Amino acid sequence: MKRIHDFEALPSRYRANLINSIPGFKPVSLVGTINENGAENLAIFNSFFHIGANPPLLGMVFRPEGEVERHTLENIRKTGCYTINHLNKDIVVNGHHAGAKFPACISEFKACGLTPWYSATLLAPYVKESTIKIGMHLHSEIPIAANNTILVIGTVTEIWLPENVLSEDGFVNLAQAGTLAGSNLDAYYEAIRLVRLSYPKPDSVPSQI
Amino acid sequence: MKRIHDFEALPSRYRANLINSIPGFKPVSLVGTINENGAENLAIFNSFFHIGANPPLLGMVFRPEGEVERHTLENIRKTGCYTINHLNKDIVVNGHHAGAKFPACISEFKACGLTPWYSATLLAPYVKESTIKIGMHLHSEIPIAANNTILVIGTVTEIWLPENVLSEDGFVNLAQAGTLAGSNLDAYYEAIRLVRLSYPKPDSVPSQI
């Protein structure tokens, strides 16, 4: 076993790769937004996390104010909505490409070969090629003083998914949907379902369900 | 494509499964802590997310104050430290079992057949059977008013991992480490590396690296 501890002494790129890959697999997805002039924007994120199921809330983290151009966050603030679109094998290169620093006048949809798709009830564009699509309304923002990042909290307003990946009990079979997992900012993984286990109780070992 | 939107009308368990599985794959890990009397605690979490690489900061979310007994958060507050230990195939049932509501006097390590292991520099126990182990110091807490959950931010202080999963550029090969991905609160997935892609640039399609 190797121990790594003096993070400050590490070369910056090495440290970024290490810290971005060490927490485990990430829910990497494409975020679709639109600005007040109707210009569409698409960007790749991997910092989504569950905040609550009732109301249905998801969080995601944005980099510090002023450090980069943040069309996604600006659009979310102006329109109050965004979409989260799962990556799959067929669009992994297109989706990764959407992480490039395109100027505001360029639509990442067009530049990366992805198709905007709209539902009747949400202003922000979905990615047509994504198997699972989530419509979000901005709930609130929380500044993270530790490093000037911003936590954006959104309410899930609608979900689009193929009938066959949805179980009777509400569970979504991500492997069957072809959803990819991410690690670091550049690695993508296919998932194979290992096991689904019964609700854990102190007095019995969980069993397969 | 099926559209789901009236979340309030869904049965509570169905909604919980749906919202917990829809965001994609999660970094599921075991969190080890110790209280002021030396009693060890282990619990399973899947809400870890990257906040920054320099300083190396990870976030995780805790359920509302008073809703459940939260030995993990109490121990983190008292000792200022915790460990994050990746799940692998050999300990997935043990790890899932650690999610049961054991009374404070019971060590989940013992009850679930996992072995506490200590480094020379951290008070909190690691899981010996975990391939990748992360030592954390509490940085700060942020209340999330949206649903009274608590965001705990920690600083990575040390990482323990096998030499052969660490690339020359700091990238950690999670598939080679046998790290599992999670979805919902009960499903576990093995990962197969699909591709690692070059840094995205506007004027060229990303290529495999």
Coordinates of C-alpha atoms in Angstrom, one line a residue:
Chain A
M1 CA 0.0 0.0 0.0
K2 CA 1.2 3.4 -1.0
R3 CA 0.5 6.5 1.2
I4 CA 0.1 9.9 -0.4
H5 CA -0.2 12.8 2.0
D6 CA 1.8 15.9 1.0
F7 CA -0.7 17.2 -1.6
E8 CA 0.7 20.7 -1.7
A9 CA 4.0 19.3 -2.9
L10 CA 2.5 17.5 -5.9
P11 CA 2.6 18.9 -9.4
S12 CA -0.7 20.7 -10.0
R13 CA -1.9 18.4 -12.9
Y14 CA -0.9 15.3 -10.9
R15 CA -2.8 16.5 -7.9
A16 CA -5.9 17.4 -10.0
N17 CA -6.0 13.9 -11.5
L18 CA -5.5 12.2 -8.1
I19 CA -8.1 14.2 -6.2
N20 CA -10.6 14.1 -9.1
S21 CA -10.4 10.3 -9.3
I22 CA -10.0 9.2 -5.7
P23 CA -13.6 9.7 -4.5
G24 CA -14.9 7.0 -6.7
F25 CA -17.3 6.8 -9.6
K26 CA -19.3 9.9 -10.5
P27 CA -22.6 10.6 -12.1
V28 CA -21.4 12.4 -15.3
S29 CA -24.1 14.1 -17.3
L30 CA -24.7 16.9 -19.8
V31 CA -26.4 20.1 -18.6
G32 CA -28.5 21.9 -21.1
T33 CA -29.5 25.5 -20.8
I34 CA -30.7 28.4 -22.9
N35 CA -30.0 32.2 -22.5
E36 CA -32.5 35.0 -22.7
N37 CA -31.9 35.3 -26.5
G38 CA -32.6 31.7 -27.1
A39 CA -29.0 30.6 -27.6
E40 CA -28.5 27.0 -26.4
N41 CA -25.7 25.9 -24.2
L42 CA -24.5 22.4 -23.2
A43 CA -21.7 21.5 -20.7
I44 CA -20.5 18.4 -19.0
F45 CA -20.6 18.1 -15.2
N46 CA -19.9 15.3 -12.7
S47 CA -20.7 16.8 -9.3
F48 CA -24.3 15.9 -9.0
F49 CA -25.5 14.5 -5.7
H50 CA -28.7 13.6 -3.9
I51 CA -30.1 16.1 -1.4
G52 CA -33.6 14.7 -0.9
A53 CA -36.4 12.8 -2.4
N54 CA -39.4 14.7 -1.0
P55 CA -39.2 17.4 -2.4
P56 CA -36.9 15.9 -5.1
L57 CA -33.7 17.9 -4.8
L58 CA -30.3 17.5 -6.6
G59 CA -27.2 19.5 -5.9
M60 CA -24.2 20.3 -8.2
V61 CA -21.1 22.4 -7.7
F62 CA -19.8 25.3 -9.9
R63 CA -16.3 26.6 -10.0
P64 CA -15.4 29.9 -8.4
E65 CA -16.9 33.2 -9.6
G66 CA -14.7 34.9 -12.2
E67 CA -12.4 31.9 -12.7
V68 CA -14.0 30.7 -15.9
E69 CA -16.7 31.8 -18.2
R70 CA -19.8 30.1 -16.8
H71 CA -22.5 30.2 -19.4
T72 CA -24.3 27.4 -17.7
L73 CA -24.7 29.1 -14.4
E74 CA -25.5 32.4 -16.0
N75 CA -28.3 30.8 -18.0
I76 CA -29.7 28.9 -15.0
R77 CA -29.8 32.2 -13.1
K78 CA -31.6 34.0 -15.9
T79 CA -34.1 31.3 -16.9
G80 CA -34.4 29.4 -13.6
C81 CA -34.1 26.0 -15.3
Y82 CA -31.8 23.4 -16.7
T83 CA -31.7 19.8 -17.9
I84 CA -29.5 16.9 -16.8
N85 CA -28.9 14.3 -19.6
H86 CA -27.2 11.0 -19.0
L87 CA -24.2 10.0 -21.1
N88 CA -24.2 6.7 -23.0
K89 CA -21.6 4.9 -25.1
D90 CA -22.9 6.3 -28.4
I91 CA -22.4 10.0 -27.3
V92 CA -19.4 9.8 -24.9
V93 CA -17.0 11.5 -27.3
N94 CA -19.6 14.2 -28.2
G95 CA -20.4 14.7 -24.5
H96 CA -16.7 15.0 -23.5
H97 CA -16.2 17.5 -26.3
A98 CA -18.9 19.7 -24.7
G99 CA -16.4 20.3 -21.9
A100 CA -14.3 22.4 -24.2
K101 CA -14.2 26.2 -23.7
F102 CA -16.4 27.2 -26.6
P103 CA -17.2 31.0 -26.9
A104 CA -20.7 32.0 -25.9
C105 CA -21.8 32.5 -29.5
I106 CA -21.2 28.8 -30.3
S107 CA -23.9 26.2 -29.5
E108 CA -22.1 23.1 -28.0
F109 CA -25.0 21.1 -29.4
K110 CA -24.1 21.9 -33.0
A111 CA -20.3 21.9 -32.4
C112 CA -20.4 18.5 -30.7
G113 CA -23.0 16.8 -32.9
L114 CA -25.8 16.5 -30.4
T115 CA -29.5 17.4 -31.0
P116 CA -31.5 19.8 -28.8
W117 CA -34.9 18.5 -27.9
Y118 CA -37.7 20.3 -26.0
S119 CA -40.5 19.1 -23.8
A120 CA -43.7 21.2 -23.7
T121 CA -43.1 22.4 -20.2
L122 CA -39.4 23.3 -19.8
L123 CA -37.6 26.2 -21.4
A124 CA -34.2 24.5 -21.3
P125 CA -33.1 22.1 -24.1
Y126 CA -32.6 18.4 -23.5
V127 CA -30.1 16.2 -25.4
K128 CA -32.2 14.0 -27.7
E129 CA -29.6 11.3 -27.8
S130 CA -29.6 10.9 -24.0
T131 CA -31.5 7.8 -22.8
I132 CA -32.4 9.4 -19.4
K133 CA -33.3 13.1 -19.2
I134 CA -34.1 15.2 -16.1
G135 CA -35.8 18.6 -16.1
M136 CA -34.7 20.9 -13.3
H137 CA -35.9 24.2 -11.8
L138 CA -33.4 26.3 -9.8
H139 CA -34.2 26.1 -6.1
S140 CA -31.4 28.0 -4.5
E141 CA -27.6 28.7 -4.4
I142 CA -25.3 28.3 -1.5
P143 CA -21.8 29.8 -1.6
I144 CA -19.1 27.4 -0.4
A145 CA -16.6 29.6 1.4
A146 CA -13.9 26.9 1.6
N147 CA -12.8 27.6 -2.0
N148 CA -15.4 30.0 -3.4
T149 CA -17.3 27.4 -5.3
I150 CA -21.1 27.6 -5.6
L151 CA -23.6 24.8 -4.7
V152 CA -26.6 25.0 -6.9
I153 CA -29.7 23.2 -5.7
G154 CA -32.4 22.2 -8.1
T155 CA -35.8 20.7 -7.9
V156 CA -36.6 17.8 -10.3
T157 CA -39.7 18.8 -12.3
E158 CA -39.9 16.0 -14.8
I159 CA -38.1 12.8 -15.8
W160 CA -38.0 11.3 -19.3
L161 CA -36.9 7.7 -19.6
P162 CA -37.6 4.5 -21.5
E163 CA -40.4 2.4 -19.9
N164 CA -38.2 -0.7 -19.9
V165 CA -35.5 0.7 -17.5
L166 CA -38.1 1.6 -14.8
S167 CA -38.9 -1.1 -12.2
E168 CA -42.3 -1.6 -10.6
D169 CA -40.9 -0.1 -7.3
G170 CA -39.5 3.1 -8.9
F171 CA -35.9 1.8 -9.2
V172 CA -34.2 2.8 -12.5
N173 CA -31.9 0.2 -14.0
L174 CA -29.0 2.5 -15.1
A175 CA -27.0 -0.4 -16.6
Q176 CA -29.9 -1.4 -18.8
A177 CA -30.2 2.3 -19.8
G178 CA -26.6 2.3 -20.9
T179 CA -25.8 5.2 -18.6
L180 CA -22.0 5.6 -18.1
A181 CA -20.1 6.4 -14.9
G182 CA -17.3 8.9 -14.8
S183 CA -14.0 9.3 -12.9
N184 CA -11.6 12.1 -13.0
L185 CA -12.5 14.6 -15.7
D186 CA -11.7 12.3 -18.6
A187 CA -12.5 8.6 -17.9
Y188 CA -15.7 6.9 -18.7
Y189 CA -16.9 3.5 -17.5
E190 CA -19.7 1.0 -18.5
A191 CA -21.5 -0.5 -15.5
I192 CA -22.5 -4.1 -15.0
R193 CA -25.1 -4.8 -12.3
L194 CA -23.5 -6.8 -9.5
V195 CA -26.3 -7.0 -7.0
R196 CA -29.3 -5.3 -5.5
L197 CA -29.6 -6.0 -1.8
S198 CA -32.4 -6.0 0.7
Y199 CA -33.0 -3.2 3.2
P200 CA -30.2 -3.6 5.8
K201 CA -31.2 -4.7 9.3
P202 CA -29.0 -5.1 12.4
D203 CA -29.9 -8.8 13.0
S204 CA -29.7 -10.3 9.5
V205 CA -27.2 -10.3 6.7
P206 CA -28.6 -8.5 3.6
S207 CA -29.8 -10.8 0.7
Q208 CA -30.1 -10.3 -3.0
I209 CA -33.5 -8.9 -4.2
Chain B
M1 CA -40.3 7.6 -23.6
K2 CA -42.2 7.8 -20.4
R3 CA -42.6 11.1 -18.6
I4 CA -42.9 11.3 -14.8
H5 CA -43.7 14.6 -13.3
D6 CA -46.2 14.5 -10.4
F7 CA -43.7 13.4 -7.8
E8 CA -45.9 14.4 -4.9
A9 CA -48.6 11.9 -6.0
L10 CA -46.2 9.0 -6.1
P11 CA -46.1 6.5 -3.2
S12 CA -43.3 7.4 -0.8
R13 CA -41.1 4.3 -1.4
Y14 CA -41.5 4.5 -5.2
R15 CA -40.5 8.2 -5.1
A16 CA -37.5 7.5 -2.9
N17 CA -36.3 4.7 -5.3
L18 CA -36.9 6.8 -8.4
I19 CA -35.2 10.0 -7.1
N20 CA -32.3 8.1 -5.5
S21 CA -31.6 6.2 -8.8
I22 CA -32.2 8.8 -11.4
P23 CA -29.1 11.1 -11.0
G24 CA -26.7 8.3 -12.2
F25 CA -24.0 6.3 -10.6
K26 CA -22.8 7.2 -7.2
P27 CA -19.5 7.0 -5.3
V28 CA -20.6 4.6 -2.6
S29 CA -18.2 4.2 0.3
L30 CA -17.9 3.3 4.0
V31 CA -17.2 6.1 6.5
G32 CA -15.3 5.2 9.6
T33 CA -15.3 7.2 12.7
I34 CA -14.6 6.9 16.4
N35 CA -16.2 8.5 19.5
E36 CA -14.5 10.2 22.4
N37 CA -14.5 6.8 24.3
G38 CA -12.8 4.9 21.5
A39 CA -16.0 3.2 20.2
E40 CA -15.7 2.6 16.5
N41 CA -18.5 3.4 14.0
L42 CA -18.9 2.5 10.4
A43 CA -21.7 3.7 8.0
I44 CA -22.4 3.6 4.3
F45 CA -22.8 6.8 2.3
N46 CA -23.2 7.7 -1.4
S47 CA -23.4 11.5 -1.5
F48 CA -19.6 12.3 -1.8
F49 CA -18.7 14.9 -4.4
H50 CA -15.6 16.9 -5.5
I51 CA -15.4 20.4 -4.3
G52 CA -11.8 21.3 -5.2
A53 CA -8.3 19.8 -5.7
N54 CA -6.2 22.5 -4.1
P55 CA -6.8 22.4 -1.3
P56 CA -8.2 18.8 -1.7
L57 CA -11.8 19.1 -0.5
L58 CA -14.7 16.6 -0.7
G59 CA -18.3 17.2 0.3
M60 CA -21.0 14.8 1.6
V61 CA -24.6 15.3 2.8
F62 CA -26.1 14.2 6.1
R63 CA -29.9 13.8 6.7
P64 CA -31.8 16.3 8.8
E65 CA -30.9 17.0 12.4
G66 CA -33.1 14.9 14.7
E67 CA -34.5 12.7 12.0
V68 CA -32.2 9.7 12.7
E69 CA -29.5 8.9 15.1
R70 CA -26.3 10.1 13.5
H71 CA -23.4 8.6 15.2
T72 CA -21.1 9.3 12.2
L73 CA -21.8 13.1 12.2
E74 CA -21.5 13.2 16.0
N75 CA -18.2 11.5 15.9
I76 CA -16.9 13.7 13.1
R77 CA -17.8 16.8 15.2
K78 CA -16.2 15.4 18.3
T79 CA -12.9 14.1 16.8
G80 CA -12.7 16.3 13.7
C81 CA -11.8 13.4 11.4
Y82 CA -13.2 10.4 9.4
T83 CA -12.2 7.9 6.8
I84 CA -13.7 7.1 3.4
N85 CA -13.2 3.5 2.3
H86 CA -14.2 2.2 -1.2
L87 CA -16.4 -0.8 -1.5
N88 CA -15.3 -3.8 -3.6
K89 CA -17.0 -7.0 -4.6
D90 CA -15.7 -9.0 -1.6
I91 CA -17.2 -6.7 1.0
V92 CA -20.4 -5.4 -0.8
V93 CA -22.7 -7.4 1.5
N94 CA -20.8 -6.4 4.6
G95 CA -20.7 -2.8 3.6
H96 CA -24.4 -2.7 2.8
H97 CA -25.1 -4.3 6.2
A98 CA -23.3 -1.3 7.8
G99 CA -26.3 0.8 6.6
A100 CA -28.5 -0.9 9.2
K101 CA -29.6 1.1 12.3
F102 CA -27.3 -0.5 14.9
P103 CA -27.5 1.0 18.4
A104 CA -24.6 3.2 19.4
C105 CA -23.0 0.5 21.6
I106 CA -22.5 -1.9 18.7
S107 CA -19.5 -1.6 16.4
E108 CA -20.6 -2.0 12.8
F109 CA -17.1 -3.3 12.1
K110 CA -17.7 -6.3 14.3
A111 CA -21.4 -6.8 13.4
C112 CA -20.7 -6.7 9.7
G113 CA -17.4 -8.7 9.6
L114 CA -15.1 -5.9 8.7
T115 CA -11.7 -5.1 10.2
P116 CA -10.7 -1.7 11.7
W117 CA -7.2 -0.5 10.7
Y118 CA -5.4 2.5 11.8
S119 CA -2.7 4.7 10.2
A120 CA -0.2 6.4 12.5
T121 CA -1.6 9.9 11.9
L122 CA -5.4 9.6 11.9
L123 CA -7.6 9.0 14.9
A124 CA -10.5 7.5 12.8
P125 CA -10.5 3.8 11.8
Y126 CA -10.1 2.7 8.2
V127 CA -11.6 -0.5 6.7
K128 CA -8.8 -2.9 6.3
E129 CA -10.6 -4.8 3.5
S130 CA -11.1 -1.6 1.4
T131 CA -8.6 -1.3 -1.5
I132 CA -8.7 2.5 -1.5
K133 CA -8.8 4.4 1.7
I134 CA -9.0 8.2 2.2
G135 CA -8.3 10.0 5.5
M136 CA -10.3 13.2 6.1
H137 CA -10.3 16.2 8.5
L138 CA -13.5 18.1 9.0
H139 CA -13.2 21.5 7.3
S140 CA -16.6 23.0 7.8
E141 CA -20.4 22.4 7.8
I142 CA -23.0 24.2 5.8
P143 CA -26.7 23.9 6.5
I144 CA -28.9 23.2 3.5
A145 CA -32.1 25.1 4.3
A146 CA -34.0 23.5 1.3
N147 CA -34.6 20.4 3.4
N148 CA -32.6 20.8 6.6
T149 CA -29.8 18.5 5.5
I150 CA -26.2 19.3 6.3
L151 CA -23.3 19.5 3.9
V152 CA -20.1 18.4 5.5
I153 CA -16.9 19.5 3.8
G154 CA -13.6 17.7 4.6
T155 CA -10.0 18.1 3.6
V156 CA -8.2 15.0 2.3
T157 CA -5.2 14.4 4.5
E158 CA -3.9 11.1 3.3
I159 CA -4.7 8.5 0.7
W160 CA -3.8 4.8 0.9
L161 CA -4.0 2.7 -2.3
P162 CA -2.2 -0.1 -4.1
E163 CA 0.7 1.2 -6.3
N164 CA -0.6 -0.6 -9.4
V165 CA -3.8 1.4 -9.6
L166 CA -2.0 4.7 -9.6
S167 CA -1.0 6.1 -13.0
E168 CA 2.1 8.2 -13.7
D169 CA -0.1 11.3 -14.0
G170 CA -2.0 10.9 -10.8
F171 CA -5.0 9.2 -12.3
V172 CA -6.4 6.4 -10.2
N173 CA -7.8 3.4 -12.1
L174 CA -10.9 2.6 -10.1
A175 CA -11.9 -0.4 -12.3
Q176 CA -8.5 -2.0 -11.6
A177 CA -8.9 -1.3 -7.9
G178 CA -12.3 -3.2 -8.0
T179 CA -14.1 -0.1 -6.7
L180 CA -17.9 -0.5 -7.1
A181 CA -20.4 2.1 -8.2
G182 CA -23.8 2.5 -6.5
S183 CA -27.2 3.6 -7.4
N184 CA -30.3 4.1 -5.3
L185 CA -29.6 2.9 -1.7
D186 CA -29.4 -0.8 -2.6
A187 CA -27.8 -1.5 -6.0
Y188 CA -24.1 -2.0 -6.7
Y189 CA -22.3 -2.2 -10.0
E190 CA -18.9 -3.3 -11.3
A191 CA -17.3 -0.9 -13.7
I192 CA -15.5 -1.6 -17.0
R193 CA -13.3 1.1 -18.4
L194 CA -14.7 2.3 -21.7
V195 CA -12.3 5.1 -22.6
R196 CA -10.2 7.9 -21.3
L197 CA -10.3 11.0 -23.5
S198 CA -7.9 13.8 -24.3
Y199 CA -8.5 17.3 -22.8
P200 CA -11.5 18.8 -24.7
K201 CA -10.7 21.6 -27.1
P202 CA -13.2 23.6 -29.3
D203 CA -11.5 22.9 -32.6
S204 CA -10.9 19.1 -32.4
V205 CA -12.8 16.0 -31.5
P206 CA -11.4 14.4 -28.3
S207 CA -9.3 11.2 -28.8
Q208 CA -8.5 8.2 -26.7
I209 CA -5.5 8.6 -24.4

